[in-house]
Short mmCIF file of C-alpha atoms in Angstrom, two decimals:
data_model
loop_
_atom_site.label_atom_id
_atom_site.label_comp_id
_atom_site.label_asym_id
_atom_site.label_seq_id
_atom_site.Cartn_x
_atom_site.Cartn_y
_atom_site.Cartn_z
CA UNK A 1 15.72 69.88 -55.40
CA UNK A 2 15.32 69.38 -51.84
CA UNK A 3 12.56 67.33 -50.73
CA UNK A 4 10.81 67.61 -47.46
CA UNK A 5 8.56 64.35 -46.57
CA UNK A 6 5.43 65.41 -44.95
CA UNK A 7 4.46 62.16 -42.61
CA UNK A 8 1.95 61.57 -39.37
CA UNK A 9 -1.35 59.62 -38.31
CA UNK A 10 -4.06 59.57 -39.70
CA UNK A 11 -6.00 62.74 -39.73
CA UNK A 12 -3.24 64.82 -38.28
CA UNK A 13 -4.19 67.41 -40.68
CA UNK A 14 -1.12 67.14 -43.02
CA UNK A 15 -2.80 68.25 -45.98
CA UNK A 16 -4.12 70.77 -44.98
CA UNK A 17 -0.47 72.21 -43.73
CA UNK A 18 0.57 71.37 -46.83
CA UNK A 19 -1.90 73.80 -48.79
CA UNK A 20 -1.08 76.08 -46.22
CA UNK A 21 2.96 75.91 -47.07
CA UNK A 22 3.13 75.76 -50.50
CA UNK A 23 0.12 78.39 -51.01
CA UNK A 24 -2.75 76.25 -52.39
CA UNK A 25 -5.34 73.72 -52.30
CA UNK A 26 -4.01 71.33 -54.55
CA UNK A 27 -4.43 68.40 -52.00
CA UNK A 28 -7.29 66.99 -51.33
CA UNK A 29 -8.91 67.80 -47.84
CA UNK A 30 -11.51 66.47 -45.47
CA UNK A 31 -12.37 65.32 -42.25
CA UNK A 32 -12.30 61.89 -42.92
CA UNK A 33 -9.74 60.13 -41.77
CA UNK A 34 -7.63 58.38 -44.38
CA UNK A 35 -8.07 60.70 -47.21
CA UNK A 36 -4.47 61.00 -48.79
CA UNK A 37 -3.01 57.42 -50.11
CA UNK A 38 -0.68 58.31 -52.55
CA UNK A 39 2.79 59.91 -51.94
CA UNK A 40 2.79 63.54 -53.98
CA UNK A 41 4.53 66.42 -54.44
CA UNK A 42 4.52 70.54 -53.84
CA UNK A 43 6.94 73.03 -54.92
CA UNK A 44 7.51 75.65 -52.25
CA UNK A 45 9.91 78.25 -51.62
CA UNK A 46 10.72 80.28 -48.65
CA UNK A 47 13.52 82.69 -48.00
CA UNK A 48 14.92 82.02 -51.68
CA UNK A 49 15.17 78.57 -51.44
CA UNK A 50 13.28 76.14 -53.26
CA UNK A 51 11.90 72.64 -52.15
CA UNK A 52 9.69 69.78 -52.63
CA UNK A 53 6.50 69.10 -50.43
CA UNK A 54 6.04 65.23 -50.16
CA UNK A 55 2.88 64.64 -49.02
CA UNK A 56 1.63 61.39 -47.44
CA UNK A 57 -1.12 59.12 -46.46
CA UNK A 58 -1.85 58.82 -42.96
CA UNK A 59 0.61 56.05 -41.15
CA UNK A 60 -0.76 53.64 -38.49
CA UNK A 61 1.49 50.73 -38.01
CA UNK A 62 -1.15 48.82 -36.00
CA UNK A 63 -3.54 48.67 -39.44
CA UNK A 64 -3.06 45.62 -40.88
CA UNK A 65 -5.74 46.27 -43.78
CA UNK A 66 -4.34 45.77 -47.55
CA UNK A 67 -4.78 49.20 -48.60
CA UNK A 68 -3.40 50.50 -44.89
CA UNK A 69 -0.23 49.09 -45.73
CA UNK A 70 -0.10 50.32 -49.30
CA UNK A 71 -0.20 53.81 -47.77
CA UNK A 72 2.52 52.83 -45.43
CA UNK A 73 4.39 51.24 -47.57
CA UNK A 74 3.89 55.02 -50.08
CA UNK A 75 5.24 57.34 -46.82
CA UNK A 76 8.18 54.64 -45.92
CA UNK A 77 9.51 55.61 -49.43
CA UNK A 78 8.99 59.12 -49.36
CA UNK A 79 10.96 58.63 -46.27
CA UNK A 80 14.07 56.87 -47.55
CA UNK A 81 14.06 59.31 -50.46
CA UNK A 82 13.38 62.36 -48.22
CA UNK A 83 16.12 64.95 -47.07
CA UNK A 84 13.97 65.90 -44.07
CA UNK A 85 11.00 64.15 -42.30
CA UNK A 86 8.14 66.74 -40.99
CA UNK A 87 6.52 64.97 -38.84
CA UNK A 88 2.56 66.07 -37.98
CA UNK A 89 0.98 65.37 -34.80
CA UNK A 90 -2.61 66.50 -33.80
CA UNK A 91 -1.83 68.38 -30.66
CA UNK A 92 -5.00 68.05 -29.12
CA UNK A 93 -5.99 64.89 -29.42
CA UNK A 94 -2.57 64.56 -27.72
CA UNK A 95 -0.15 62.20 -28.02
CA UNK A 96 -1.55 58.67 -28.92
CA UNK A 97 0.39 55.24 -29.25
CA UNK A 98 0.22 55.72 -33.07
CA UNK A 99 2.34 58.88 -33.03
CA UNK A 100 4.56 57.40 -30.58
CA UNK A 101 5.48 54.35 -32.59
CA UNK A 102 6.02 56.86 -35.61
CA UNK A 103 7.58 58.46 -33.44
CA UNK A 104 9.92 55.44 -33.25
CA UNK A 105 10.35 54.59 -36.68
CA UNK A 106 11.90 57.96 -37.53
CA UNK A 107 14.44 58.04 -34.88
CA UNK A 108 15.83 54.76 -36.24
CA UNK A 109 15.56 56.48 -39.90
CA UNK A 110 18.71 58.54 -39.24
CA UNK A 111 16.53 61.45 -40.90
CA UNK A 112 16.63 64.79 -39.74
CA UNK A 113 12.99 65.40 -37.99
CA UNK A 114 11.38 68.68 -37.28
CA UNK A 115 7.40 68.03 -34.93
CA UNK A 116 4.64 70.16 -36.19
CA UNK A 117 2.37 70.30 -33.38
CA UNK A 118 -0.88 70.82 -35.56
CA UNK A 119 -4.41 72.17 -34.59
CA UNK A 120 -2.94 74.75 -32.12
CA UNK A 121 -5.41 77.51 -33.13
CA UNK A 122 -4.64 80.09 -30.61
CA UNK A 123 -1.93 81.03 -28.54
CA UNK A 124 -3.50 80.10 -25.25
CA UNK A 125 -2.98 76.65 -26.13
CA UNK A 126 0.47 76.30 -27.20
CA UNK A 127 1.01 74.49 -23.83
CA UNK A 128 -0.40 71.71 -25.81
CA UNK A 129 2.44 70.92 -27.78
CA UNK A 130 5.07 70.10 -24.40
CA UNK A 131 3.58 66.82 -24.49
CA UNK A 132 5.06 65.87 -27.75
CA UNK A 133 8.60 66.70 -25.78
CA UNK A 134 8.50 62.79 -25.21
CA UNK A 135 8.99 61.58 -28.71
CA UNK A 136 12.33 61.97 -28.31
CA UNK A 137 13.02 64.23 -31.85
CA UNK A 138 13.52 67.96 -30.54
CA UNK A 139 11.64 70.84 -30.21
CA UNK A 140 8.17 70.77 -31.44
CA UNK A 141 6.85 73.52 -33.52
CA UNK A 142 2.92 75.26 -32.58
CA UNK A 143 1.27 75.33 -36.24
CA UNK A 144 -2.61 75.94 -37.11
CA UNK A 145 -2.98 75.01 -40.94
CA UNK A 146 -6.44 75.97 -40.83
CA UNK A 147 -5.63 79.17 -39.38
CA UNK A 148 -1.99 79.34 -40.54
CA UNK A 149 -0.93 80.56 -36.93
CA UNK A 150 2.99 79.81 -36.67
CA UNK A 151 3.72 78.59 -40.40
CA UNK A 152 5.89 81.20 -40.86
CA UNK A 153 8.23 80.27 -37.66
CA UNK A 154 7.88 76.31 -39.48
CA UNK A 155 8.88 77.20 -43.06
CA UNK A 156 12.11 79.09 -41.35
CA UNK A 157 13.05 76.08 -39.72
CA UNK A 158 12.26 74.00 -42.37
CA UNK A 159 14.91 75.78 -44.70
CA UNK A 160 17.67 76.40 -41.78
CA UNK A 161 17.79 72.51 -41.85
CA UNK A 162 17.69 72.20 -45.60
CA UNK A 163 20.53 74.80 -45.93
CA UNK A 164 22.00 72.87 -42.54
CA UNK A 165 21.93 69.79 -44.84
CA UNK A 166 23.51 71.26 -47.99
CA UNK A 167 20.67 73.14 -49.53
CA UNK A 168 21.46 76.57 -49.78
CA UNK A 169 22.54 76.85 -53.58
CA UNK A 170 19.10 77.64 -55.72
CA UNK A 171 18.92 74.58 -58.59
CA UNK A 172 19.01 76.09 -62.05
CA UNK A 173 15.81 75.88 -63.86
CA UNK A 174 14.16 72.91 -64.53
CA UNK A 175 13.00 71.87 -68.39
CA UNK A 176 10.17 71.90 -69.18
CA UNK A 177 9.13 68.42 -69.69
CA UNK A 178 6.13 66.91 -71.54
CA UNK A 179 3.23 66.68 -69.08
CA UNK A 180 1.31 63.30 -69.79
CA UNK A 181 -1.75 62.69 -67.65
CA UNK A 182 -3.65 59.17 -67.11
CA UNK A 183 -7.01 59.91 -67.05
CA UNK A 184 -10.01 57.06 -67.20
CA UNK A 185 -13.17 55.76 -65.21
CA UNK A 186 -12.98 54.44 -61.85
CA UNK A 187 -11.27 50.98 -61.79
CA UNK A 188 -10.20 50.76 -65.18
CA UNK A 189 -6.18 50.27 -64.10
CA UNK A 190 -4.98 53.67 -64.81
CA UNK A 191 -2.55 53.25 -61.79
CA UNK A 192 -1.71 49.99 -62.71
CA UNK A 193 -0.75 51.42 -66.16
CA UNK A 194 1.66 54.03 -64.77
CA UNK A 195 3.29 51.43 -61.97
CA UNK A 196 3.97 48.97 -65.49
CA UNK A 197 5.40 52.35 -67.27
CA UNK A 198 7.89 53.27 -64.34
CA UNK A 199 8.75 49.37 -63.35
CA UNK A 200 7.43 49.99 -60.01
CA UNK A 201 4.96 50.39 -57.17
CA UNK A 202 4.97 54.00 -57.80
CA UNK A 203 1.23 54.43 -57.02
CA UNK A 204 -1.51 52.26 -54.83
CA UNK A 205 -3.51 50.05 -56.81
CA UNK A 206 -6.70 48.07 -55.32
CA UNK A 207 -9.60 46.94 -56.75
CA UNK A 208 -11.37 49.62 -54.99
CA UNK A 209 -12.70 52.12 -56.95
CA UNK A 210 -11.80 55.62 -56.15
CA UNK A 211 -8.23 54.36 -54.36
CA UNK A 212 -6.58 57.20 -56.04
CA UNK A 213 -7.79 60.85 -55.12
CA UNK A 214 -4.98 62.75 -55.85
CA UNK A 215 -2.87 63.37 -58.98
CA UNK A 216 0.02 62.27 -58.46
CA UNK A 217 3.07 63.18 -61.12
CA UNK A 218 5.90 61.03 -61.59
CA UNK A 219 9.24 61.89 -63.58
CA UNK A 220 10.08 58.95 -66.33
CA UNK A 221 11.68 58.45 -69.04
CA UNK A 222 10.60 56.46 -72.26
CA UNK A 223 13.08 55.97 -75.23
CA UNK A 224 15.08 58.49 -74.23
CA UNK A 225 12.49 60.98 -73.88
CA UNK A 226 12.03 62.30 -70.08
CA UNK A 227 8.63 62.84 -69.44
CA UNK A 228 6.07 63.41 -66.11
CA UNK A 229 2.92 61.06 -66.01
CA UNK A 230 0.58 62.11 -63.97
CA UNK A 231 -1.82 59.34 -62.52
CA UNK A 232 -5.39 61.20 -61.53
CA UNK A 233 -8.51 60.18 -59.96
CA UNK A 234 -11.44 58.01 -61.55
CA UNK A 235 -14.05 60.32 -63.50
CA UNK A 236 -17.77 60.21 -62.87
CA UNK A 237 -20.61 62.34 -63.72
CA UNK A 238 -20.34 65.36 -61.46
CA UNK A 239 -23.88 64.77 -59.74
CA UNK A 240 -22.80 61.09 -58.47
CA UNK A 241 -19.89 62.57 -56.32
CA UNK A 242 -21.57 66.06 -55.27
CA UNK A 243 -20.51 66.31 -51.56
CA UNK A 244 -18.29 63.93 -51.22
CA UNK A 245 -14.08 63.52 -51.15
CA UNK A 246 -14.46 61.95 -54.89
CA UNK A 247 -16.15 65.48 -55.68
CA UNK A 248 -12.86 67.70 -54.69
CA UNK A 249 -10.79 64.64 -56.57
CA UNK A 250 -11.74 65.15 -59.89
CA UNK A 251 -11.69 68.53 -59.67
CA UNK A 252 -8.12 68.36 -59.14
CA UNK A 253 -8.21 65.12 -62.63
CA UNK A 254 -9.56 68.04 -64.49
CA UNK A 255 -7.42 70.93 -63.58
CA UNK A 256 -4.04 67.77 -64.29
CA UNK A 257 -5.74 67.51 -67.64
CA UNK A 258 -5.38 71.12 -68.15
CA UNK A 259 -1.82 71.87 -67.29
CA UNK A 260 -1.27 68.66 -69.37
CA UNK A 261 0.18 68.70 -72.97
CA UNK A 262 -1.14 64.74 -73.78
CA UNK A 263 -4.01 62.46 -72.08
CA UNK A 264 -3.84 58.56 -72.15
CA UNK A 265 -7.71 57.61 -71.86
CA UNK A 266 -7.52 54.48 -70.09
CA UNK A 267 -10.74 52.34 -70.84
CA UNK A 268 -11.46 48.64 -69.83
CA UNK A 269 -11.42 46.79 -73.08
CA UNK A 270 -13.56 43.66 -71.53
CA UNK A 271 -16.26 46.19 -71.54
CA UNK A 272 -15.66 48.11 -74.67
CA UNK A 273 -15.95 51.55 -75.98
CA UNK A 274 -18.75 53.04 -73.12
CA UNK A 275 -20.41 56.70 -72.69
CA UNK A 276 -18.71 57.20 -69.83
CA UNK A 277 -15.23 56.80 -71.55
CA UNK A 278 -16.33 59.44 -74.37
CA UNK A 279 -17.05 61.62 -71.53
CA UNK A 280 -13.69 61.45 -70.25
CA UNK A 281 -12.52 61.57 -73.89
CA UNK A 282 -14.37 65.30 -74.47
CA UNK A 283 -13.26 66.49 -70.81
CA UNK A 284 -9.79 65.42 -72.47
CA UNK A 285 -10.66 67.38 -75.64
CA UNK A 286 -11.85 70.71 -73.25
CA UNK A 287 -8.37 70.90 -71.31
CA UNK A 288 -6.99 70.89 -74.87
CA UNK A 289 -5.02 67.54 -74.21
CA UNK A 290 -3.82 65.86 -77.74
CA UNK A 291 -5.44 62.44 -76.35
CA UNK A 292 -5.11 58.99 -77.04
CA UNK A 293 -7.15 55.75 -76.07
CA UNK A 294 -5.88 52.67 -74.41
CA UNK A 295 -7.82 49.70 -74.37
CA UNK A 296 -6.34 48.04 -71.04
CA UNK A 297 -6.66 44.73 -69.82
CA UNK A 298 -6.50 43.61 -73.71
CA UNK A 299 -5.52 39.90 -72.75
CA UNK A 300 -8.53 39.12 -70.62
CA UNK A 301 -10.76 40.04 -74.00
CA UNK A 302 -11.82 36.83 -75.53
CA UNK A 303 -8.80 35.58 -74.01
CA UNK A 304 -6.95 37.06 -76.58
CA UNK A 305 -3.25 38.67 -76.30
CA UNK A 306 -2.24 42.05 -75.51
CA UNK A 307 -0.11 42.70 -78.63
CA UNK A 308 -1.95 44.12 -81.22
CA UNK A 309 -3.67 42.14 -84.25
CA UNK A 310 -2.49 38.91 -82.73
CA UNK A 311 -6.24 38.28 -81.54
CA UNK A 312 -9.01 35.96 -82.06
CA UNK A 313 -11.18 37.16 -84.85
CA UNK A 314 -13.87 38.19 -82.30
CA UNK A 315 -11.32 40.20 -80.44
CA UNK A 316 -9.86 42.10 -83.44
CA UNK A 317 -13.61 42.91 -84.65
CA UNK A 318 -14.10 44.26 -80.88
CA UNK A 319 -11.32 46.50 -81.47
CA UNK A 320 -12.05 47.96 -84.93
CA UNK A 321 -15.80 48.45 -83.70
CA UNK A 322 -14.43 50.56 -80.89
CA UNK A 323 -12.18 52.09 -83.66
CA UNK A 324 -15.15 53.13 -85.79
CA UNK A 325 -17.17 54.08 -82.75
CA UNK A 326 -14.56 56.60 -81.20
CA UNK A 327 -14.28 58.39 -85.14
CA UNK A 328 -17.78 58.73 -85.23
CA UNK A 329 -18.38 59.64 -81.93
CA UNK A 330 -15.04 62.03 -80.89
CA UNK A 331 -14.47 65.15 -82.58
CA UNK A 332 -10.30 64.22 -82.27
CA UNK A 333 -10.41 60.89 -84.18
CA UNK A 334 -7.80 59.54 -81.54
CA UNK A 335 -5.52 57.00 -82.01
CA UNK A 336 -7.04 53.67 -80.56
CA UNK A 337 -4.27 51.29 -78.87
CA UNK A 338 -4.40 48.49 -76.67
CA UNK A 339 -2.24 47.11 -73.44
CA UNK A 340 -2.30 44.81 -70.61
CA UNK A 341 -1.37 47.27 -67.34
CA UNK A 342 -0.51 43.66 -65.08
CA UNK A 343 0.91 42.17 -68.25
CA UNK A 344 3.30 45.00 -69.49
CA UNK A 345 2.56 44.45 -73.15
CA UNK A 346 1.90 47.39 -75.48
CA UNK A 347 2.36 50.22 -72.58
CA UNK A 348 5.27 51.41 -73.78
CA UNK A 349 3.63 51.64 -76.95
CA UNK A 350 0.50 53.79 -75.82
CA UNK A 351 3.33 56.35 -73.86
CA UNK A 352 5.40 56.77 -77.43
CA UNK A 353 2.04 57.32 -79.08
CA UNK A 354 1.39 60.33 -76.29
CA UNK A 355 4.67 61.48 -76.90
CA UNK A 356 4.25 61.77 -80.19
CA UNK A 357 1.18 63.61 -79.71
CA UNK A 358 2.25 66.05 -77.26
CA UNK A 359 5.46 67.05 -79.45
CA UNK A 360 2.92 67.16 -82.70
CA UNK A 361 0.71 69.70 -80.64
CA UNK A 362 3.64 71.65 -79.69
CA UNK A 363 4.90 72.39 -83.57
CA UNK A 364 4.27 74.76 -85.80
CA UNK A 365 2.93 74.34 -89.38
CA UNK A 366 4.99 77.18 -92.11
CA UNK A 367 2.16 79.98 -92.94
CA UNK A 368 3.45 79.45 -96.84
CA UNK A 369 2.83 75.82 -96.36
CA UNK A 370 -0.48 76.16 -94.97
CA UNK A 371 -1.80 78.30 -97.34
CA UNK A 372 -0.87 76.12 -99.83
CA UNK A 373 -2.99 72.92 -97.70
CA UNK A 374 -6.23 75.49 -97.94
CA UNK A 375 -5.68 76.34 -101.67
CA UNK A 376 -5.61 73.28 -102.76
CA UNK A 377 -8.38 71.89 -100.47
CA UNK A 378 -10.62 74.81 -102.02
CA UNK A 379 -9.98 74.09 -105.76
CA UNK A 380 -10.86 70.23 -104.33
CA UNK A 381 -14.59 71.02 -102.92
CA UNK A 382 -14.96 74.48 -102.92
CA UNK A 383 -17.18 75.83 -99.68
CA UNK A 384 -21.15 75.48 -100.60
CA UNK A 385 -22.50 78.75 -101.22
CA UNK A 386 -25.27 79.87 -98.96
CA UNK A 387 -27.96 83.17 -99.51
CA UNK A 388 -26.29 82.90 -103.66
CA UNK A 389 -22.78 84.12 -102.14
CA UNK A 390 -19.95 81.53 -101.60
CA UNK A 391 -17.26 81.68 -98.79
CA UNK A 392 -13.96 83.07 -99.41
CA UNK A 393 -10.55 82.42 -97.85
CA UNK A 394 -7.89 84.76 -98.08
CA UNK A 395 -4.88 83.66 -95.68
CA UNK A 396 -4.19 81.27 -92.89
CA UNK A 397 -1.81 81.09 -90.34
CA UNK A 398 -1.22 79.12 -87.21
CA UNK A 399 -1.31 81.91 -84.46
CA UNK A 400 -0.83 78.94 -80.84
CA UNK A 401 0.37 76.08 -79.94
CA UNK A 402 -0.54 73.28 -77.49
CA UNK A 403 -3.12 73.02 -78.46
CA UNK A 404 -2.78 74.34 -82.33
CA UNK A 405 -4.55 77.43 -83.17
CA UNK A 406 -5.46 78.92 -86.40
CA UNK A 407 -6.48 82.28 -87.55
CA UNK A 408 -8.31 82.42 -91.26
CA UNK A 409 -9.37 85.34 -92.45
CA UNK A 410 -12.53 85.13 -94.49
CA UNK A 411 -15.14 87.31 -96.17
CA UNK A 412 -18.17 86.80 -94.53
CA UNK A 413 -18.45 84.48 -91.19
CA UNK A 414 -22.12 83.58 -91.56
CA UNK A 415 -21.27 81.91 -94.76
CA UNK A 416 -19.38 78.96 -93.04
CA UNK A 417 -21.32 75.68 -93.67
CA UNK A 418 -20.71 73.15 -90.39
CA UNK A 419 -19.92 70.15 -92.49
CA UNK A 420 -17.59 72.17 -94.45
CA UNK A 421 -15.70 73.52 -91.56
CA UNK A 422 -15.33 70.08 -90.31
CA UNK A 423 -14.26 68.35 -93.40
CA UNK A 424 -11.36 70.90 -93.15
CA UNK A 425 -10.51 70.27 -89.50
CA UNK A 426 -10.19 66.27 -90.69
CA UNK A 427 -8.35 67.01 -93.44
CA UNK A 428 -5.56 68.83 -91.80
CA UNK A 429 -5.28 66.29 -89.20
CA UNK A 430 -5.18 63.43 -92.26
CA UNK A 431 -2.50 65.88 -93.75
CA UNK A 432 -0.38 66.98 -90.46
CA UNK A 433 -0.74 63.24 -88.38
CA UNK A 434 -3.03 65.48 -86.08
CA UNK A 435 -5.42 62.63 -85.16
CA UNK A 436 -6.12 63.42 -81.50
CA UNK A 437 -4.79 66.72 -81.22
CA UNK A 438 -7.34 69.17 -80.46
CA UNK A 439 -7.33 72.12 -83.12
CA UNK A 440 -8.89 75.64 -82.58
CA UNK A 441 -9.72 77.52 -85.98
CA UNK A 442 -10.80 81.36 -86.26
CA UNK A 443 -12.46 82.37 -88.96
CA UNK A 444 -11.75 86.13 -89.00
CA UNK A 445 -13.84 88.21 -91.31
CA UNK A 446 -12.23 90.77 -93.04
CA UNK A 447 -13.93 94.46 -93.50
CA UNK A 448 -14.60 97.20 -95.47
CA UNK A 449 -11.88 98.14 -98.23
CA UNK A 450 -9.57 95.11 -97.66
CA UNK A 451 -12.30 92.44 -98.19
CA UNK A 452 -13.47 93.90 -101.65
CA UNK A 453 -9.43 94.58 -102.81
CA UNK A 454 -8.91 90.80 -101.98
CA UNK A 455 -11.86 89.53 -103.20
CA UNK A 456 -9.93 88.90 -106.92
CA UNK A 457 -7.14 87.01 -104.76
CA UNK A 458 -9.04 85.23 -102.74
CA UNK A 459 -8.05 81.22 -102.46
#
């Protein structure tokens, strides 16, 4: 697929012409300065041909801060990698040295460039955009993203250049790959995890908390297996971010989660199993992500290794504690693993886990087999009776996928005992490898006739 990198100063408003493009809000807006870091891509399609939206931080060459030139260092790959540069300018602020040596850098790219003059809201001031004549890279286009005023006239030179360039022949369908998304507290080195996956700088990491804001999804593959991670911004309790960028950040975490088939929960092992990590855990368990838990920065604990059950005594007790702690306190019983993100030791192992995971959520469990699981969990502790009447199952059957869904038909509804339901919820994740996979189970009350015919062959 074609991709189109989105690139200008900061505060050009190219996220917000990006929204406008591609027909959503899926990047994160404000007026703040500086809010996009991390390179990421939009589908879009115009005139029957499909391409990718790169969208970029904001680019001033004259910023010399650390995380400045992380986010230049982001767009100058998404412009080597790019089959056309859009290049955003605030048209009235009007032309300022930082779009001019931009400007600059593109010509000597080679790319093909099309100028978005931005902010033009009405047509009276389309004279505006003459002045960007002088970068030296054609014929500027008038755009409002806010108001979407000439987007139309951008997106059809947009493609004429793509087709121009070789891109008129629609790609065949894409597979549908495994969606595994990084999710954690602020700081804990979920970015660092992903760049230690991939072998690269895919992402910006800083010890800043809150450096990534949007989720950013990244093609790999592991084993064999082709896969897209998807790094996402830092959870916190919804009332510490109200109003602010981080706000509009995790709502975007939490919608990845949910169009994700597999969560690693990244958690800082130097400061153990916390609340806040259970919470991400359950917002995990919500999206109905199969979900497992990473204990990063493993080495640092006790200064013991990475690798797994080569640890100081103190460090392996820390590790089974945190074991016991996330059975007792997480619905999923998750799989509890531990890395080093800097290190590179036991990642790979944490993304086969997910893998496994996500494909375990995705099959399908015989109806003849899974009666036979409930029959013979029955005739091993039978439900408790409640009111002098005992509940009856008749016949099961997995009815969904990702996550798993079952549908058990029963005689009465009100006679399901809690700890009973439970106990079979573990026991057909002990039975299936299910441990972390979220499971959904009906109990369907049969009526009338039926129920008293099957009450003689009831399990």
């Amino acid at each position: 697929m074609k991709k189109v990198a989105v690139v200008g100063f900061p505060n050009a408003g190219k996220s917000t012409l990006i929204n406008r493009l591609a027909g959503g809000s899926e990047a994160v807006t404000d007026a703040e300065p500086g809010v996009t870091r991390d390179r990421r891509a939009l589908e879009c399609e115009w005139n029957g041909l499909r391409f990718e939206l790169i969208d970029t931080g904001g680019v001033d060459l004259a910023d010399a801060d650390q995380l400045a030139r992380a986010v230049q260092a982001q767009a100058r790959v998404a412009i080597s990698e790019a089959d056309l540069i859009l290049l955003v300018v605030d048209a009235r602020a009007g032309l300022g040295p930082g779009d001019a040596e931009l400007g600059d850098l593109l010509r000597r790219s080679g790319k093909r460039v099309i100028v978005a003059a931005n902010k033009i809201d009405n047509a009276r001031d389309e004279s505006l955009a003459a002045e960007l004549h002088s970068l030296g890279l054609g014929e500027p286009v008038a755009v409002s993203a806010s108001h979407g005023l000439g987007t139309g006239d951008l997106l059809d030179r947009m493609v004429a250049e793509l087709r121009a360039d070789g891109g008129a022949a629609e790609p065949e369908p894409e597979e549908q790959l495994p969606r595994i998304a990084i999710l954690g507290r602020p700081n804990v080195g979920k970015s660092s995890l992903l760049n230690s996956l991939l072998g690269s700088n895919r992402v910006i990491v800083s010890e800043r908390a809150g450096t990534t804001r949007d989720p950013v999804d990244t093609e790999a593959e592991i084993d064999g297996k082709r896969v897209i991670l998807v790094d996402t911004a830092g959870l916190r309790r919804r009332a510490k971010v109200a109003g602010t960028i981080g706000y509009y950040a995790q709502l975007r975490t939490e919608r990845a989660a949910e169009r994700a088939d597999a969560a690693i929960v990244v958690c800082d092992a130097s400061e153990g199993l916390t609340s806040e990590d259970l919470r991400v855990a359950e917002v995990a368990m919500r999206a109905g992500c199969a979900t497992v838990l990473a204990f990063n920065k493993w080495d640092l604990v006790r200064g013991g290794p990475a690798a797994e059950g080569e640890g100081p005594p103190d460090s392996t007790r820390d590790l089974e504690d945190a074991r016991a702690r996330a059975e007792r306190k997480l619905r999923l019983r998750p799989p509890v693993l531990t890395c080093s993100a800097l290190g590179g030791r036991g990642v790979g192992a944490v993304a086969r886990q997910a893998i496994v995971l996500a494909e375990r959520a995705a099959d399908r469990i015989p109806t003849a087999e899974l009666n036979r699981f409930i029959s013979a969990l029955v005739a091993e502790r039978p439900p408790p009776q409640r009111h002098s009447r005992r509940l009856r199952l008749y016949y099961a059957a997995q009815v969904g996928r990702r996550p798993p869904r079952f549908a058990i038909q029963v005689n009465d509804r009100k006679l399901i005992v809690r700890d009973w339901a439970f106990h079979l919820e573990n026991r057909l994740r002990e039975a299936y490898g299910l441990q972390g996979v979220p499971l959904v189970i009906d109990y369907v009350p049969r009526s009338g006739r039926r129920r008293r015919t099957a009450e003689s062959a009831s399990v």
